XYZ file of C-alpha atoms in Angstrom:
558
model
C -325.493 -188.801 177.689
C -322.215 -186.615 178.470
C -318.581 -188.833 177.908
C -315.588 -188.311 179.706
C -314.317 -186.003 176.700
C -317.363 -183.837 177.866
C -315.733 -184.160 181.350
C -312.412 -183.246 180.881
C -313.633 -180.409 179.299
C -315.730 -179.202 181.905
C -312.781 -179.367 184.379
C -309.834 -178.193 181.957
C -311.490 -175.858 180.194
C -308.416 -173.348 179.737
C -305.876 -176.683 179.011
C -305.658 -176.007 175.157
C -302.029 -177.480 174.534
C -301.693 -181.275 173.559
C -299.318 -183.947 174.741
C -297.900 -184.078 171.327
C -297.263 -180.051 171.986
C -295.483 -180.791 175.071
C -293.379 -183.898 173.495
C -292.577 -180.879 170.493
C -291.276 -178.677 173.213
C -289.203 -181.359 174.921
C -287.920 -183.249 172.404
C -285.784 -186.590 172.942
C -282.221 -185.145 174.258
C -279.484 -185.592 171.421
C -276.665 -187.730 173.455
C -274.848 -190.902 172.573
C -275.775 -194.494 173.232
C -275.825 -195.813 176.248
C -275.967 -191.991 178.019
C -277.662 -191.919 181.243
C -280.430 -188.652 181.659
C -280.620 -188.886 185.893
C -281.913 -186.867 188.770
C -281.783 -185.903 192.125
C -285.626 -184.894 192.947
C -285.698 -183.775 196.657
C -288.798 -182.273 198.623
C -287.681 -178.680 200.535
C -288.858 -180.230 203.669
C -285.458 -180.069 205.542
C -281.590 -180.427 205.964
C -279.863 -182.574 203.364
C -279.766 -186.493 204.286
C -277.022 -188.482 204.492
C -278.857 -191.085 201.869
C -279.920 -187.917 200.631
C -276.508 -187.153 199.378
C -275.662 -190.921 198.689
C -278.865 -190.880 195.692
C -277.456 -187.590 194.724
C -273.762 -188.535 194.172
C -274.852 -192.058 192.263
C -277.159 -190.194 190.165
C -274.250 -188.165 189.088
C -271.540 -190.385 188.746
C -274.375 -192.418 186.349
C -274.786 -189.644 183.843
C -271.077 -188.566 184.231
C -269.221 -191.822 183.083
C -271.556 -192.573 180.483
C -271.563 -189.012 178.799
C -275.118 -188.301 179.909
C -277.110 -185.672 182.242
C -277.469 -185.023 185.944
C -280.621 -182.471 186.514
C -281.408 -181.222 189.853
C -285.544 -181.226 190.150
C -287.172 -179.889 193.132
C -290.500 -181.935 194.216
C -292.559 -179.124 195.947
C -295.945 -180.099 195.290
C -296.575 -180.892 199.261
C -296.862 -177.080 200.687
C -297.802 -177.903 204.041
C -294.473 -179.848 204.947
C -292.061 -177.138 202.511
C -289.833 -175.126 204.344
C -289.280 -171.743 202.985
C -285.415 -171.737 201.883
C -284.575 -175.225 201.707
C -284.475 -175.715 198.502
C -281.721 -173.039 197.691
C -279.652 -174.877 201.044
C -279.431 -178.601 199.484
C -278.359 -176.483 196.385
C -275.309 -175.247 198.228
C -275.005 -178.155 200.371
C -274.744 -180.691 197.591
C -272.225 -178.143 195.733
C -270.309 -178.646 199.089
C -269.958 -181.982 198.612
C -269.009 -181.467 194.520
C -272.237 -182.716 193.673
C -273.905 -180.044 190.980
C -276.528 -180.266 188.323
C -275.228 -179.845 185.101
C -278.849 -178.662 184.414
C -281.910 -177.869 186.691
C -282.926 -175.768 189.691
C -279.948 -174.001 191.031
C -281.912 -172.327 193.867
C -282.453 -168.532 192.569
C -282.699 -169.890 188.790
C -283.264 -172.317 186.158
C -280.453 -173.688 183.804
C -282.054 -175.824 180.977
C -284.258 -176.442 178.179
C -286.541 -178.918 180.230
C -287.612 -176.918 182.731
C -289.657 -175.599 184.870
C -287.507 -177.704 187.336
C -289.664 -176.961 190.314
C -292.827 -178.825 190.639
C -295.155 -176.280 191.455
C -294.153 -174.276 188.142
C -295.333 -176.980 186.182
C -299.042 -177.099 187.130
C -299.922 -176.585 183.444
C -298.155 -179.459 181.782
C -299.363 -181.879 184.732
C -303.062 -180.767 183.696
C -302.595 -180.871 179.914
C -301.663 -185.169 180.762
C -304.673 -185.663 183.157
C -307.096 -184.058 180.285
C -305.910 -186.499 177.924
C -305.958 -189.353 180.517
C -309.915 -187.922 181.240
C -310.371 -188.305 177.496
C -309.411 -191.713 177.123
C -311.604 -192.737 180.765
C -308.253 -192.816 182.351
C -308.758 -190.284 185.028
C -312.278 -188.983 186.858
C -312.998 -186.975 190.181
C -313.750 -187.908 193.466
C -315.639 -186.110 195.672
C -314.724 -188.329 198.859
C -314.233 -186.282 202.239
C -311.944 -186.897 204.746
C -314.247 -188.739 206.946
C -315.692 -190.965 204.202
C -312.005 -192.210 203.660
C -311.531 -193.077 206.907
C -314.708 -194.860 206.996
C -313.722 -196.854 204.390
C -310.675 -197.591 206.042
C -312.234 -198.732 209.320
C -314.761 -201.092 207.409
C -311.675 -202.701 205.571
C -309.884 -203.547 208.541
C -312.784 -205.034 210.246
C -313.031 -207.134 207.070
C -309.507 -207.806 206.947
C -309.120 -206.631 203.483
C -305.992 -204.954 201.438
C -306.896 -201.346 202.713
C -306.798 -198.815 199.864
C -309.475 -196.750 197.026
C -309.626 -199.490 193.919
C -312.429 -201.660 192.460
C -315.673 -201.823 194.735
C -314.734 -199.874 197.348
C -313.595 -197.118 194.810
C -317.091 -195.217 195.094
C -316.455 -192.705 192.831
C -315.352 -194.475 189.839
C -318.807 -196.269 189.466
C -320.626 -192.682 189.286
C -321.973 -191.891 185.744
C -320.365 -189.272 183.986
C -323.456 -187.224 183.762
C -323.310 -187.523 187.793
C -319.710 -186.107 188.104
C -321.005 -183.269 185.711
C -323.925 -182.884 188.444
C -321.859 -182.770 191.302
C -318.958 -180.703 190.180
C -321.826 -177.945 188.936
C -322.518 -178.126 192.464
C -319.275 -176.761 193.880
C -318.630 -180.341 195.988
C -314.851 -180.672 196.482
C -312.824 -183.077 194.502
C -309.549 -184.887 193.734
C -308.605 -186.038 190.426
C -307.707 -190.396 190.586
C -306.214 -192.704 188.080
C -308.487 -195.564 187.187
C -306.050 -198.329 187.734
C -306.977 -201.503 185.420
C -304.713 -203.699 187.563
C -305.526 -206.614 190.244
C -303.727 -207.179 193.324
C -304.209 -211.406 192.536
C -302.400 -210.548 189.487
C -298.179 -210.269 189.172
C -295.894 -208.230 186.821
C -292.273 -208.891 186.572
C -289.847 -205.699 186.874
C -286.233 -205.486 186.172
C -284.065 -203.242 188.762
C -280.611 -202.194 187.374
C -279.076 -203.607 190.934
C -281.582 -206.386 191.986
C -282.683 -208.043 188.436
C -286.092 -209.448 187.943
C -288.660 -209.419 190.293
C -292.094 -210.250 190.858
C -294.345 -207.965 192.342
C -298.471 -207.764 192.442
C -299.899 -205.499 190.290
C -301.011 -202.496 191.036
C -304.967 -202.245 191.251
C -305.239 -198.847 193.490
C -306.846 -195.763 192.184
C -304.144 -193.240 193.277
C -304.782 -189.540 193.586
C -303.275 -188.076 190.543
C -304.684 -183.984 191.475
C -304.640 -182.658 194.482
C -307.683 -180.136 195.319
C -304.739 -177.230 195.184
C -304.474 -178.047 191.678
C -300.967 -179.744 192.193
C -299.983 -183.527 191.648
C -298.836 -186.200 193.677
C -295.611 -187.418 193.576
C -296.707 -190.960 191.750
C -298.011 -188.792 188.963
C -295.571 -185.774 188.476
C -293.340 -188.885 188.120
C -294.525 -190.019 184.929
C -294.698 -186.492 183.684
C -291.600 -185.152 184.526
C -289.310 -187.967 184.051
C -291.019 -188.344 180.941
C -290.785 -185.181 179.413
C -287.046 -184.597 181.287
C -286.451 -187.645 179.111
C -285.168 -189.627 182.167
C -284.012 -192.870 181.275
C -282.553 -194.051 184.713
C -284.544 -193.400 187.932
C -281.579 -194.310 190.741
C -283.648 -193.869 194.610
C -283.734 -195.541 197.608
C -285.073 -199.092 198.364
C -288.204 -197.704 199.828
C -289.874 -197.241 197.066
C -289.886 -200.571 195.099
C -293.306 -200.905 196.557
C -294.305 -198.140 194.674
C -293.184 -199.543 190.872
C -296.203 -201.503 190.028
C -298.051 -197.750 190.389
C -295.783 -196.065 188.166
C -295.189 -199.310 185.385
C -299.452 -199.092 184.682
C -298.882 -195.129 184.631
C -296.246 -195.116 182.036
C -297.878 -198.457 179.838
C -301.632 -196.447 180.285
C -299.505 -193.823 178.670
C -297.620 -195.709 176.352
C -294.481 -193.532 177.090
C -291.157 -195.492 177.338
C -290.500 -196.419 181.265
C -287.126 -195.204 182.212
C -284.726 -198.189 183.965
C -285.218 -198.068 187.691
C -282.101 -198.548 190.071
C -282.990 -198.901 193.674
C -280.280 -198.505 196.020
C -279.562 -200.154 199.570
C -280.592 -197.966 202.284
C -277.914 -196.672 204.955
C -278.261 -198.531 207.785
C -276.959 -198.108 211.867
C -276.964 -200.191 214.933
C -279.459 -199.311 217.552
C -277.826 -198.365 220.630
C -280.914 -199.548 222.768
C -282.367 -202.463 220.723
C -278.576 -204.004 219.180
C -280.812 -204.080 215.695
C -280.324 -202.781 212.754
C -282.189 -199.966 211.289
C -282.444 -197.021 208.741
C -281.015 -193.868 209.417
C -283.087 -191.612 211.135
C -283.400 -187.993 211.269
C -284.685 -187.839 214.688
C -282.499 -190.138 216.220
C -278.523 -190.220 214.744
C -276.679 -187.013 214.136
C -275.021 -189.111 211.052
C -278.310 -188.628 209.599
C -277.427 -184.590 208.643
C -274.210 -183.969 206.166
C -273.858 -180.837 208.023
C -272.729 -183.122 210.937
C -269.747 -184.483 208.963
C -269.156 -180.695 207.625
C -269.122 -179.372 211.452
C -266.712 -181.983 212.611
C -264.217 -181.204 209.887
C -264.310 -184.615 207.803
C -262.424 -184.129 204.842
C -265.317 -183.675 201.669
C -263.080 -186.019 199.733
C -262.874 -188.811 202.470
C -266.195 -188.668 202.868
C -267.220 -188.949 199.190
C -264.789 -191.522 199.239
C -266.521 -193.484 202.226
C -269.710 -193.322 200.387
C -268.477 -194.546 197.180
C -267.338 -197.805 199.695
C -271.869 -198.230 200.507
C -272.349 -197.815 196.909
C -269.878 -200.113 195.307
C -268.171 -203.592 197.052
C -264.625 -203.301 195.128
C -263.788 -199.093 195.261
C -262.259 -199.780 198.366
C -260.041 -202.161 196.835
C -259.790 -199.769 194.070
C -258.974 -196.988 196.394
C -255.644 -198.462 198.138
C -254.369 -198.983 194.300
C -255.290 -195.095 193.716
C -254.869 -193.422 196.830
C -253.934 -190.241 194.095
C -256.295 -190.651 191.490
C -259.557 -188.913 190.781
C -263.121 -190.443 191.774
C -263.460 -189.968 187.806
C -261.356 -192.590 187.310
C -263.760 -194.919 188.677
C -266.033 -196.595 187.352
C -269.598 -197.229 189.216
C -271.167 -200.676 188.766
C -274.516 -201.706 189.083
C -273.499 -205.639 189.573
C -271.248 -204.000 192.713
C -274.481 -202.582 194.587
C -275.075 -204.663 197.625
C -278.708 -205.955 198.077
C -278.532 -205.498 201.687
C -278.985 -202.243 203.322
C -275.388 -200.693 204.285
C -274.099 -200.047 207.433
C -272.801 -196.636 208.191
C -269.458 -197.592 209.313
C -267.647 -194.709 211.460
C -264.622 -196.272 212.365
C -263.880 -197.258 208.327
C -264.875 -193.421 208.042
C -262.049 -191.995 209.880
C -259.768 -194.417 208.693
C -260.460 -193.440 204.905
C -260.287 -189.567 206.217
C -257.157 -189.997 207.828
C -255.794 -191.975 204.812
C -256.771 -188.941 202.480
C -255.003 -186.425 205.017
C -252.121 -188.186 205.223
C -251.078 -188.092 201.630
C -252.062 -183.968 201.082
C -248.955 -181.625 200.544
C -248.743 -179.894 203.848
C -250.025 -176.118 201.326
C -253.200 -178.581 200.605
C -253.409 -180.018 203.906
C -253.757 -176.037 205.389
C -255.655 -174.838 202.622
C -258.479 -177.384 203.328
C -257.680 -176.650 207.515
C -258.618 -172.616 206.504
C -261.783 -173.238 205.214
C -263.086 -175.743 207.305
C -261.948 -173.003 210.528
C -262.982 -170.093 209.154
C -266.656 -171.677 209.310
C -266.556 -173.369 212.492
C -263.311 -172.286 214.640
C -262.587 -168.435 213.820
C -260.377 -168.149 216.952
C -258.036 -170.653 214.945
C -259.094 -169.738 212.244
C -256.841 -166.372 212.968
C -253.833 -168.424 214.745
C -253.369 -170.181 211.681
C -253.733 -167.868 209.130
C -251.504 -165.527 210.871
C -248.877 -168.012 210.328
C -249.485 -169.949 207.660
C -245.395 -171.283 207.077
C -245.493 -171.844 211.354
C -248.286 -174.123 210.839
C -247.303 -176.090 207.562
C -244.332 -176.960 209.887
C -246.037 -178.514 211.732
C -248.624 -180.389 209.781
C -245.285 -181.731 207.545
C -243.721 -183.818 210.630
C -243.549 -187.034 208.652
C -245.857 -186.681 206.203
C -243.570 -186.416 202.865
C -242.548 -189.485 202.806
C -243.720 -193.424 201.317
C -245.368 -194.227 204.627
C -246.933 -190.708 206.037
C -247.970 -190.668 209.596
C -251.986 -191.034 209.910
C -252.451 -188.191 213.021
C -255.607 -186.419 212.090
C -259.575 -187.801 210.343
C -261.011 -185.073 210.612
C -260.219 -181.167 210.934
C -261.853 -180.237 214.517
C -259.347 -182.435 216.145
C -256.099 -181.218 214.491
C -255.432 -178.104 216.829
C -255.893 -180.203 220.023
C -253.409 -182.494 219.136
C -250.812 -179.774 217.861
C -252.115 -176.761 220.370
C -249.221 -177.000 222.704
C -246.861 -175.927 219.723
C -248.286 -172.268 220.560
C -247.202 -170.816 223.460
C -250.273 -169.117 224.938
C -251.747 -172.778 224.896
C -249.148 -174.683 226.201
C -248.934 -172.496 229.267
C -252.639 -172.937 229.927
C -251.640 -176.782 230.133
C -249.330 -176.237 231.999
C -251.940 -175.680 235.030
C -252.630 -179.217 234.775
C -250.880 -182.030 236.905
C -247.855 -182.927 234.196
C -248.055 -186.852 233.252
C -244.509 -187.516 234.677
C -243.670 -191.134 235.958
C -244.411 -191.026 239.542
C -241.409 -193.618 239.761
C -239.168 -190.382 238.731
C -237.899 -188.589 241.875
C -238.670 -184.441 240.765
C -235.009 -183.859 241.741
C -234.000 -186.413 238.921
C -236.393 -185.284 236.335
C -235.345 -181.157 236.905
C -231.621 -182.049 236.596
C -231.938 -184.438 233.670
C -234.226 -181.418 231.767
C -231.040 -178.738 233.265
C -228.534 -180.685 231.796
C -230.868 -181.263 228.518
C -231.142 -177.255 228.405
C -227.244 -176.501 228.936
C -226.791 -178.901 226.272
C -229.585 -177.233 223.667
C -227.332 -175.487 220.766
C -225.032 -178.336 220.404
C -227.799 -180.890 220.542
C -229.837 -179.252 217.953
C -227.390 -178.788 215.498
C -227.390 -182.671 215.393
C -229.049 -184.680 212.459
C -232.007 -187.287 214.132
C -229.937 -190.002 214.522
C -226.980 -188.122 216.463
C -229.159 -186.385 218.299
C -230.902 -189.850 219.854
C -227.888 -191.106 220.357
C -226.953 -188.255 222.269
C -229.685 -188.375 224.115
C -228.791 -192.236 225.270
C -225.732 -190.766 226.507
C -227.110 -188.412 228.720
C -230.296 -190.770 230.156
C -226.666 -192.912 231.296
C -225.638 -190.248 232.950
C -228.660 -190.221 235.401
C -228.612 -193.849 235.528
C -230.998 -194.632 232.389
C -230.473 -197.920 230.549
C -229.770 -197.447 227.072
C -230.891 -201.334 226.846
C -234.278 -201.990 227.097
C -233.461 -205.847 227.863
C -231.094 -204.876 230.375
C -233.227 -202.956 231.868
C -235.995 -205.604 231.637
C -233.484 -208.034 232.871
C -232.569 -205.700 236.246
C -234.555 -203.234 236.921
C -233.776 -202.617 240.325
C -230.520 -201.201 238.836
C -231.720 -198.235 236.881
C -234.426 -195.306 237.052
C -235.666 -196.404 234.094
C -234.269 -197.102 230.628
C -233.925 -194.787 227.221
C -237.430 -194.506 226.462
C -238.192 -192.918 229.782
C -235.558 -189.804 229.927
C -236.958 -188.979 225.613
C -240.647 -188.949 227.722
C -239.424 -187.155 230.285
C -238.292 -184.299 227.662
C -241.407 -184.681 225.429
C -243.821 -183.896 228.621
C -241.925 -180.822 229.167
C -241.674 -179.739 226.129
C -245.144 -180.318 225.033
C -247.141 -181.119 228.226
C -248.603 -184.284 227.030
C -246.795 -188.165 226.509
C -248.326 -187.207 222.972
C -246.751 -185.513 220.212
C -245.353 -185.836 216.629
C -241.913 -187.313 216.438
C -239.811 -185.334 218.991
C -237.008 -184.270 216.878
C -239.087 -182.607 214.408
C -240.910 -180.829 217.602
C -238.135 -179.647 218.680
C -236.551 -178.307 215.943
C -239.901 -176.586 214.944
C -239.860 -174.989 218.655
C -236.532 -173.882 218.767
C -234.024 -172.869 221.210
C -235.553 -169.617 222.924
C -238.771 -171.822 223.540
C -237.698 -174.681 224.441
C -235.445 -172.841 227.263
C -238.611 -171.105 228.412
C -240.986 -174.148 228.492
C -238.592 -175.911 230.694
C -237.484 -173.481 232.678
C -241.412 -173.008 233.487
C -241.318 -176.911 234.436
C -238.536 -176.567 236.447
C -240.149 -174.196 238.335
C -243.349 -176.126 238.294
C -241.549 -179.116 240.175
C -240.298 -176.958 242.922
């Protein structure tokens, strides 16, 4: 009578190496109590996720604080669904973001004495654990085809039964060794499945780093371990690889607590030390057409891609920053207190994690963004402008970097100061809002209606912007508070309270009051009620341009 040794034999005959040969070769990593080994495991199947990036950049901040290890492992064991050159992207993308390994696949190459980091390089050592788990009657084949699984489906629906392969309806566990032997002589097609000791009726309690104790039903299902390509599952490359990567926090979305009772029996049937398991809220968004909340999807919100936030010019910092508000209920707090310190500084808590799924939260987005661009020096402000334009705008892109000093001009209107002015969240809308400071572009607004009060006779408004013009070197030469109040003086002139309660008060009496002749010089100027503080405008413009603009508008009125 054969025994499974006989089997495992018979289907790993080339698998000479051991499990204590593999525990030689990676060895325990040398690092200091308390040191968290992590990973970010990703399948090439696609563009890099939003949550994607969110397990990536807790992962990291893990190992960083507590003087540990961040590995980058790609999961490429499902070949039908890899895409050929997506691994090497989330590389780059993720070192976009700051996020890198500091061991692992970095896309062309390997860095590290644990590797092979890809999956599909590590076919050996997967084979050399299911021959030992085959020894101990761990592990058998199954010769199941597609059609009997379904089958077996169908019949457990009809019965209303937990659907699955485990105890009776597992037909290929119950086959004598000598008949596996038979069959695989044969040449009939086969799978390699755990045989799971485990019942359903039964519970075991696990601990989650974020979420504490809790109780879930044991796992009874005998999971495919082998695919027929010769590669594992990802339940089963799992327990190897985290294992011998010495993994000793698993940090991953939410999703997959359903999937712990599988991998607690794999690690206790191999009495290897389970690494702590931190599962993380999933990013959340409200359904436009059903008002519920949901997960992010791919399909449905462009949030869903980082390449989104990257294309629209969000600072990387702001947005690193935003996510570090999902992950952790008091960094925002944190963050007002430290608008100039480094993310290092912080310090990531588990107790902090909410148990709810997070909303993604575009409004607090932009307001983080714009409170990040608001305190850069105006030569960090354009530095981070450059790169984002020479990606996605070139034809500003070239304006800018033409003129670098023109443009830091312009970005430093009020922001050196204890209270900066907020303007921009995010770098594709900056040159709208300062375009008109470039004379090619104002002119092309200028074939649009100009926003003047329609309560302002054009005869008024051209001799109020003459008498502005005729007035320009004196005026200029002015500090800000001279030049307002010289400005007052010549709104009286054409009948313009300088009282805004007076003019409340009688209206009837004036054309309008102060506010109304500074708009009337700001549309000219920059075609828009909109701009940065006027002074500083103007003083950035000069006096040659300034003449020309409004001469253009005088014209204009005609």
């Amino acid at each position: 009578m054969s025994t499974y040794k006989d089997l495992a034999e018979l289907i790993f005959p080339d698998v000479k190496l051991t499990i204590k040969d593999l525990e030689k070769r990676y060895p325990p990593r040398d690092l200091k109590e308390g040191a968290f080994v992590t990973r970010f495991a990703p399948s090439p199947t696609g563009f890099l996720h939003t949550g994607s990036l969110f397990t990536a950049m807790v992962a990291k901040k893990f190992a960083s604080q507590s003087g540990g290890v961040y590995f980058f492992r790609l999961e490429d064991t499902d070949q039908k669904r890899e895409i050929q050159g997506t691994g090497e992207d989330l590389v780059k993308q993720l070192k976009t973001f700051n996020v890198t390994a500091d061991e692992g696949y970095f896309g062309n190459h390997d860095e590290g004495d644990y590797g092979p980091y890809q999956q599909s390089k590590r076919a050996d050592i997967y084979k050399v654990v299911i021959k030992e788990l085959m020894k101990k009657g761990r592990a058998y084949p199954c010769f199941c085809s597609k059609d009997e699984l379904n089958e077996l489906r169908m019949v457990q629906q009809a019965n209303n039964v937990i659907p699955g392969y485990y105890g009776e309806y597992a037909k290929c566990r119950h086959y004598s060794v000598d008949e596996m032997i038979k069959m695989i002589k044969e040449g009939k097609n086969y799978v390699i499945r755990f045989k799971s000791k485990g019942n359903h009726l039964n519970h075991v309690t696990v601990h989650d780093m974020i979420r504490g104790d809790m109780e879930l039903a044991e796992n009874d299902q005998d999971i495919v371990i082998l695919k027929s390509d010769g590669l594992p599952t990802y339940h089963f490359a799992h327990l190897v690889d985290d294992h011998f990567m010495r993994t000793n926090l698993v940090t991953r979305g939410e999703e997959w607590i359903s999937s712990l009772p599988i991998h607690i029996e794999l690690f206790e049937t191999m009495n290897w030390e389970k690494p702590s398991y931190a599962h993380l809220p999933v990013i959340m968004v409200n359904d436009s057409e059903t008002g519920n909340k949901r997960k992010l999807s791919k399909r449905k919100d462009k949030e869903a891609a980082t390449s989104y936030f990257l294309q629209q010019g969000y600072p990387i910092k702001g947005f690193i920053e935003y996510l570090m508000t999902i992950a952790n209920s008091n960094f925002e707090s944190w963050l007002e207190q430290n608008i100039n310190s480094s993310l290092d500084d912080f310090k990531l808590s588990f107790e902090k994690f909410s148990l709810d799924g997070a909303l993604f939260d575009l409004p607090k987005l932009s307001n983080i963004s714009k409170e990040y661009l608001s305190h850069l020096s105006k030569e960090k402000f354009t530095d981070e402008f450059l790169a984002w334009a020479e990606e996605y705008d070139k034809e500003v892109y070239t304006l800018v970097n033409n003129d670098r000093d023109y443009f830091e001009k312009i970005i430093n209107i009020e922001r050196e100061q204890e209270k900066p002015r907020k303007d921009y969240e995010k770098f594709s809308a900056v040159f709208d809002k300062i375009s008109f400071f470039y004379s090619d572009y104002y002119d092309k607004k200028l074939n649009d209606p100009l926003p003047f009060s329609e309560f302002i006779d054009k005869e008024v408004i051209s001799s109020f912007l003459l008498d502005f013009v005729s007035d320009l070197q004196r005026t200029l030469s002015m500090d800000e508070n001279s030049w307002f109040s010289a400005m007052k003086e010549k709104g009286k002139k054409f009948n313009f309270a300088d009282d805004r309660k007076e003019y409340k008060k009688n209206p009837e009496k004036y054309i309008g009051w102060y506010a109304d002749c500074i708009s009337l010089i700001r549309i000219a100027v920059c075609a828009s009620t909109l701009s940065p503080k006027l002074y500083d405008t103007l003083q950035i413009l000069q006096i040659d341009e300034i003449r020309r603009r409004i001469d253009k508008v005088i014209k204009k009125l005609q």
